[in-house]
Short mmCIF file of C-alpha atoms in Angstrom, two decimals:
data_model
loop_
_atom_site.label_atom_id
_atom_site.label_comp_id
_atom_site.label_asym_id
_atom_site.label_seq_id
_atom_site.Cartn_x
_atom_site.Cartn_y
_atom_site.Cartn_z
CA MET A 1 0.00 0.00 0.00
CA ASP A 2 3.00 2.33 0.49
CA GLN A 3 3.89 1.85 -3.19
CA LEU A 4 0.31 2.56 -4.17
CA GLY A 5 0.31 5.77 -2.13
CA ALA A 6 3.57 6.93 -3.67
CA ALA A 7 2.27 6.22 -7.17
CA LEU A 8 -0.96 8.14 -6.53
CA ARG A 9 0.99 11.15 -5.29
CA ALA A 10 3.28 11.07 -8.34
CA TRP A 11 0.36 10.73 -10.76
CA ARG A 12 -1.51 13.52 -8.99
CA ASP A 13 1.54 15.81 -9.14
CA ARG A 14 2.05 15.35 -12.87
CA LEU A 15 -1.53 16.18 -13.92
CA ASP A 16 -2.12 19.75 -15.00
CA PRO A 17 -5.25 20.96 -13.15
CA ALA A 18 -6.33 22.99 -16.16
CA THR A 19 -6.69 19.85 -18.28
CA VAL A 20 -9.41 18.54 -15.94
CA GLY A 21 -11.28 21.79 -15.45
CA PHE A 22 -9.56 23.35 -12.44
CA ALA A 23 -8.34 26.89 -13.13
CA HIS A 24 -5.04 28.20 -11.82
CA GLY A 25 -6.66 30.68 -9.47
CA SER A 26 -4.87 30.71 -6.13
CA PRO A 27 -1.17 29.84 -5.67
CA ARG A 28 -0.52 26.09 -5.35
CA ARG A 29 1.85 24.31 -3.03
CA VAL A 30 1.75 21.24 -5.28
CA PRO A 31 2.45 21.20 -9.03
CA GLY A 32 -0.57 19.11 -9.96
CA LEU A 33 -3.96 18.26 -8.51
CA ARG A 34 -4.82 18.92 -4.91
CA ARG A 35 -6.11 15.96 -2.91
CA ALA A 36 -9.55 17.54 -2.70
CA GLU A 37 -9.63 17.95 -6.48
CA LEU A 38 -8.71 14.31 -7.04
CA ALA A 39 -11.40 13.29 -4.56
CA THR A 40 -13.99 15.34 -6.46
CA LEU A 41 -13.01 13.85 -9.83
CA ALA A 42 -12.98 10.28 -8.50
CA GLY A 43 -16.20 10.60 -6.49
CA ILE A 44 -14.62 9.67 -3.16
CA SER A 45 -13.92 11.61 0.04
CA VAL A 46 -10.75 13.62 0.50
CA GLU A 47 -10.19 11.72 3.75
CA TYR A 48 -10.12 8.48 1.76
CA VAL A 49 -7.57 9.96 -0.66
CA VAL A 50 -5.38 10.90 2.32
CA ARG A 51 -5.60 7.38 3.73
CA LEU A 52 -4.77 5.88 0.33
CA GLU A 53 -1.71 8.07 -0.12
CA GLN A 54 -0.55 7.30 3.42
CA GLY A 55 -0.89 3.55 2.85
CA ARG A 56 -3.63 3.19 5.47
CA VAL A 57 -6.23 1.43 3.25
CA ALA A 58 -5.91 -2.35 3.21
CA THR A 59 -7.61 -3.16 -0.10
CA PRO A 60 -9.23 -0.40 -2.15
CA SER A 61 -11.91 -1.87 -4.38
CA ALA A 62 -11.48 -2.33 -8.11
CA GLN A 63 -14.22 0.26 -8.63
CA VAL A 64 -12.31 2.85 -6.60
CA CYS A 65 -9.12 2.03 -8.52
CA SER A 66 -10.93 2.52 -11.82
CA ALA A 67 -12.39 5.84 -10.65
CA LEU A 68 -8.91 7.01 -9.64
CA ALA A 69 -7.41 5.84 -12.94
CA ARG A 70 -9.98 7.81 -14.90
CA ALA A 71 -9.59 10.91 -12.73
CA LEU A 72 -5.79 10.80 -13.08
CA HIS A 73 -5.90 10.12 -16.85
CA LEU A 74 -3.85 6.96 -16.43
CA SER A 75 -2.91 4.84 -19.42
CA ASP A 76 -4.25 1.28 -19.60
CA ASP A 77 -0.86 -0.03 -18.45
CA GLU A 78 -0.86 2.35 -15.48
CA HIS A 79 -4.44 1.40 -14.66
CA ALA A 80 -3.45 -2.28 -14.66
CA HIS A 81 -0.44 -1.45 -12.47
CA LEU A 82 -2.70 0.39 -10.01
CA LEU A 83 -5.00 -2.63 -9.81
CA ARG A 84 -2.06 -4.97 -9.16
CA MET A 85 -0.72 -2.74 -6.37
CA ALA A 86 -4.19 -2.73 -4.81
CA GLY A 87 -4.29 -6.52 -4.80
CA HIS A 88 -6.39 -7.01 -7.90
CA ALA A 89 -3.85 -8.91 -9.94
CA ALA A 90 -4.75 -9.79 -13.49
CA ASP A 91 -5.79 -13.43 -13.57
CA PRO A 92 -7.24 -15.22 -16.62
CA THR A 93 -9.44 -17.27 -14.29
CA ARG A 94 -11.13 -14.18 -12.83
CA VAL A 95 -13.88 -12.09 -14.39
CA PRO A 96 -12.17 -8.98 -15.87
CA ARG A 97 -13.22 -5.65 -14.37
CA MET A 98 -10.68 -3.20 -15.75
CA ILE A 99 -12.31 -0.72 -18.13
CA PRO A 100 -9.86 0.30 -20.88
CA GLY A 101 -9.42 3.92 -21.83
CA SER A 102 -10.80 3.23 -25.30
CA LEU A 103 -14.14 2.23 -23.78
CA TYR A 104 -14.23 5.39 -21.66
CA ARG A 105 -13.70 7.42 -24.84
CA ILE A 106 -16.72 5.73 -26.43
CA VAL A 107 -18.75 6.46 -23.31
CA ASP A 108 -17.82 10.14 -23.50
CA GLN A 109 -19.02 10.34 -27.10
CA LEU A 110 -22.41 8.87 -26.17
CA ALA A 111 -23.11 11.21 -23.26
CA GLY A 112 -26.53 12.14 -24.67
CA ASN A 113 -27.87 8.67 -23.77
CA PRO A 114 -28.07 6.82 -20.46
CA LEU A 115 -25.40 4.13 -20.45
CA ALA A 116 -23.58 1.80 -18.13
CA ILE A 117 -20.71 -0.68 -18.18
CA TYR A 118 -21.08 -4.10 -16.56
CA ASP A 119 -18.73 -7.03 -16.16
CA ALA A 120 -19.56 -10.58 -17.28
CA THR A 121 -21.55 -11.21 -14.07
CA TRP A 122 -23.69 -8.10 -14.71
CA GLN A 123 -21.98 -6.20 -11.91
CA LEU A 124 -22.31 -2.45 -12.51
CA LEU A 125 -18.84 -0.92 -12.88
CA HIS A 126 -19.42 2.50 -14.40
CA TRP A 127 -22.32 4.73 -15.42
CA ASN A 128 -22.78 8.20 -16.80
CA PRO A 129 -24.74 11.03 -15.12
CA LEU A 130 -27.79 10.53 -17.36
CA PHE A 131 -28.01 6.86 -16.34
CA ALA A 132 -28.13 7.96 -12.68
CA ALA A 133 -30.75 10.63 -13.46
CA THR A 134 -32.89 8.09 -15.32
CA PHE A 135 -32.63 4.96 -13.19
CA GLY A 136 -31.63 6.46 -9.84
CA ASP A 137 -28.25 7.03 -8.25
CA PRO A 138 -26.44 3.65 -7.97
CA THR A 139 -24.35 4.89 -5.04
CA VAL A 140 -27.35 4.61 -2.70
CA ARG A 141 -26.59 0.88 -2.78
CA GLY A 142 -23.40 -0.79 -1.65
CA ALA A 143 -21.03 -1.98 -4.38
CA GLY A 144 -22.00 -5.60 -3.74
CA ASP A 145 -25.65 -4.84 -4.51
CA ARG A 146 -25.05 -3.09 -7.84
CA ASN A 147 -25.76 -6.20 -9.87
CA VAL A 148 -28.59 -6.68 -12.35
CA LEU A 149 -29.20 -10.30 -11.30
CA VAL A 150 -29.35 -9.33 -7.63
CA TRP A 151 -31.82 -6.55 -8.46
CA GLN A 152 -33.96 -8.84 -10.58
CA PHE A 153 -34.10 -11.92 -8.35
CA LEU A 154 -33.48 -10.62 -4.82
CA GLY A 155 -34.77 -7.07 -4.95
CA GLU A 156 -36.29 -4.77 -7.50
CA LEU A 157 -34.95 -3.63 -10.86
CA PRO A 158 -34.65 0.16 -10.40
CA ARG A 159 -37.58 2.04 -11.96
CA VAL A 160 -38.18 -0.56 -14.70
CA ARG A 161 -41.73 -1.79 -15.35
CA GLN A 162 -42.06 -5.23 -16.94
CA THR A 163 -45.02 -7.26 -18.09
CA ALA A 164 -45.11 -10.88 -16.94
CA ALA A 165 -43.90 -12.02 -20.37
CA GLU A 166 -41.11 -9.44 -20.46
CA ARG A 167 -39.98 -10.37 -16.97
CA ALA A 168 -39.89 -14.08 -17.82
CA ALA A 169 -37.90 -13.52 -21.01
CA PHE A 170 -35.50 -11.12 -19.28
CA GLU A 171 -34.83 -13.53 -16.42
CA GLU A 172 -34.34 -16.50 -18.75
CA SER A 173 -31.88 -14.49 -20.81
CA LEU A 174 -29.92 -13.28 -17.79
CA VAL A 175 -29.58 -16.73 -16.26
CA ALA A 176 -28.51 -18.31 -19.54
CA ASP A 177 -25.92 -15.55 -19.90
CA LEU A 178 -24.64 -16.17 -16.37
CA ARG A 179 -24.39 -19.90 -17.09
CA ALA A 180 -22.14 -19.09 -20.07
CA THR A 181 -19.99 -16.90 -17.82
CA THR A 182 -19.45 -19.76 -15.36
CA SER A 183 -17.95 -21.87 -18.14
CA ARG A 184 -15.56 -19.05 -19.09
CA TYR A 185 -14.47 -18.40 -15.50
CA PRO A 186 -15.11 -21.65 -13.59
CA ASP A 187 -12.62 -20.84 -10.81
CA ASP A 188 -13.68 -17.29 -10.01
CA PRO A 189 -14.69 -17.25 -6.32
CA ASP A 190 -16.73 -14.05 -6.65
CA LEU A 191 -18.78 -15.65 -9.43
CA ALA A 192 -19.38 -18.76 -7.32
CA ALA A 193 -20.43 -16.56 -4.40
CA LEU A 194 -22.88 -14.69 -6.63
CA VAL A 195 -24.51 -17.91 -7.82
CA SER A 196 -24.82 -19.11 -4.21
CA ARG A 197 -26.41 -15.83 -3.20
CA LEU A 198 -28.87 -15.93 -6.09
CA LYS A 199 -29.99 -19.42 -5.07
CA LEU A 200 -31.93 -17.74 -2.28
CA SER A 201 -34.43 -16.99 -5.05
CA PRO A 202 -36.72 -19.91 -6.00
CA ARG A 203 -37.21 -18.38 -9.45
CA PHE A 204 -33.46 -18.28 -10.02
CA CYS A 205 -33.11 -21.89 -8.85
CA GLU A 206 -35.82 -22.95 -11.28
CA LEU A 207 -34.10 -21.29 -14.24
CA TRP A 208 -30.60 -22.35 -13.13
CA SER A 209 -31.68 -25.99 -13.05
CA ARG A 210 -32.58 -25.82 -16.76
CA ARG A 211 -28.86 -25.34 -17.61
CA ALA A 212 -29.72 -23.16 -20.59
CA VAL A 213 -26.75 -21.30 -22.08
CA GLY A 214 -27.02 -18.12 -24.10
CA GLY A 215 -26.34 -14.42 -24.16
CA HIS A 216 -28.42 -11.50 -22.96
CA GLN A 217 -29.08 -9.17 -25.88
CA SER A 218 -31.13 -6.09 -26.67
CA ALA A 219 -34.44 -5.37 -24.96
CA HIS A 220 -37.18 -2.77 -24.57
CA LYS A 221 -37.28 -0.85 -21.29
CA LEU A 222 -40.13 1.17 -19.82
CA VAL A 223 -38.67 3.33 -17.07
CA GLN A 224 -41.07 4.74 -14.49
CA HIS A 225 -39.44 7.99 -13.46
CA PRO A 226 -40.92 9.74 -10.41
CA ASP A 227 -40.74 13.20 -12.01
CA VAL A 228 -41.18 12.83 -15.78
CA GLY A 229 -43.31 9.69 -15.95
CA ASP A 230 -42.78 6.74 -18.26
CA ILE A 231 -39.75 6.74 -20.57
CA ALA A 232 -39.85 4.16 -23.38
CA MET A 233 -36.36 3.10 -24.41
CA ASN A 234 -34.43 0.40 -26.21
CA SER A 235 -31.33 -1.08 -24.62
CA ASP A 236 -28.52 -2.29 -26.85
CA ILE A 237 -25.59 -4.30 -25.52
CA LEU A 238 -22.09 -4.05 -26.94
CA ASN A 239 -19.67 -6.76 -25.76
CA THR A 240 -15.91 -6.29 -25.67
CA GLN A 241 -14.06 -9.16 -27.29
CA ASP A 242 -11.28 -9.87 -24.78
CA THR A 243 -12.73 -8.84 -21.43
CA ASN A 244 -16.45 -9.66 -21.78
CA LEU A 245 -17.37 -6.21 -20.51
CA ARG A 246 -20.84 -5.08 -21.54
CA LEU A 247 -21.61 -1.53 -22.58
CA VAL A 248 -25.37 -1.01 -22.37
CA VAL A 249 -26.67 2.03 -24.25
CA TYR A 250 -30.27 3.19 -23.80
CA THR A 251 -31.90 5.04 -26.71
CA PRO A 252 -35.42 6.52 -27.02
CA GLN A 253 -38.01 4.33 -28.68
CA PRO A 254 -39.14 5.94 -31.97
CA GLY A 255 -42.52 7.64 -31.91
CA THR A 256 -42.38 8.42 -28.17
CA ASP A 257 -41.54 11.50 -26.11
CA ALA A 258 -38.57 9.73 -24.51
CA ARG A 259 -35.94 12.01 -26.10
CA SER A 260 -37.44 15.20 -24.66
CA LYS A 261 -37.70 13.55 -21.24
CA LEU A 262 -34.05 12.46 -21.37
CA GLU A 263 -33.02 15.98 -22.33
CA PHE A 264 -34.90 17.31 -19.32
CA LEU A 265 -33.24 14.74 -17.02
CA ALA A 266 -29.84 15.64 -18.44
CA ALA A 267 -30.51 19.20 -17.26
CA ILE A 268 -31.74 18.43 -13.75
CA GLY A 269 -29.55 15.40 -12.96
CA VAL A 270 -30.42 13.28 -9.93
CA GLN A 271 -32.20 16.07 -8.02
CA ARG A 272 -35.85 15.35 -7.19
CA MET A 273 -38.56 17.64 -8.47
CA SER A 274 -41.41 16.00 -6.57
CA PRO A 275 -41.52 16.02 -2.74
CA GLN A 276 -40.23 12.98 -0.91
CA LYS A 277 -42.83 10.91 0.88
#
């Protein structure tokens, strides 16, 4: 962790604040980003940045490492190095979770649509602001609960309304996709733990026992937003070839008012317009 802290300080010092939107207003004691600025960009607390740089965090999560890598404009090699220092060594038997810079660049170009990146177990790794405004802020849940299968079988899929037929087809597709993932990564302990957790659901057990194998593809989504009402969208899934990451892009269904509603949500973000009950 001392090496990780030293690397974070060096990467922070080399980054020109102006390139990430911080003006050179007041005099700086450090040549690059301040700790508070890095914390803002990465979406973590400044106290956590201090603990990381002082080597007082045992195992920062892969999600935190990825947020830091993006905030610090690390190369893919540096991102991988950061993950290794944090104890997330690259292992062909483990489900990949490192998001390459090329995928982030695609995400930036599609900012006008809600989108999210998932790993091969449908664990949510990254999302854009419009995704949070549309489906709700994922950070209200712990990292371990940001999984589509967990939402579908053990909780509630955020703001999505499904008919009985749509729900059945969606669940069958997800479980068949997860079965395929277990054959690709048979020794991943996190994957095994996820399957064990999902077996608390009788519906999951029923579908799992069928041993169907497939891939989850595009679907229609009807989002019930508390402020703008129903938003009819299509979801399209782009799979990366080497890492099995899934980029899910949501686009308005033709002939609906979904685009105008998304534009409104892009303006207001995650703030609530209606009173909380």
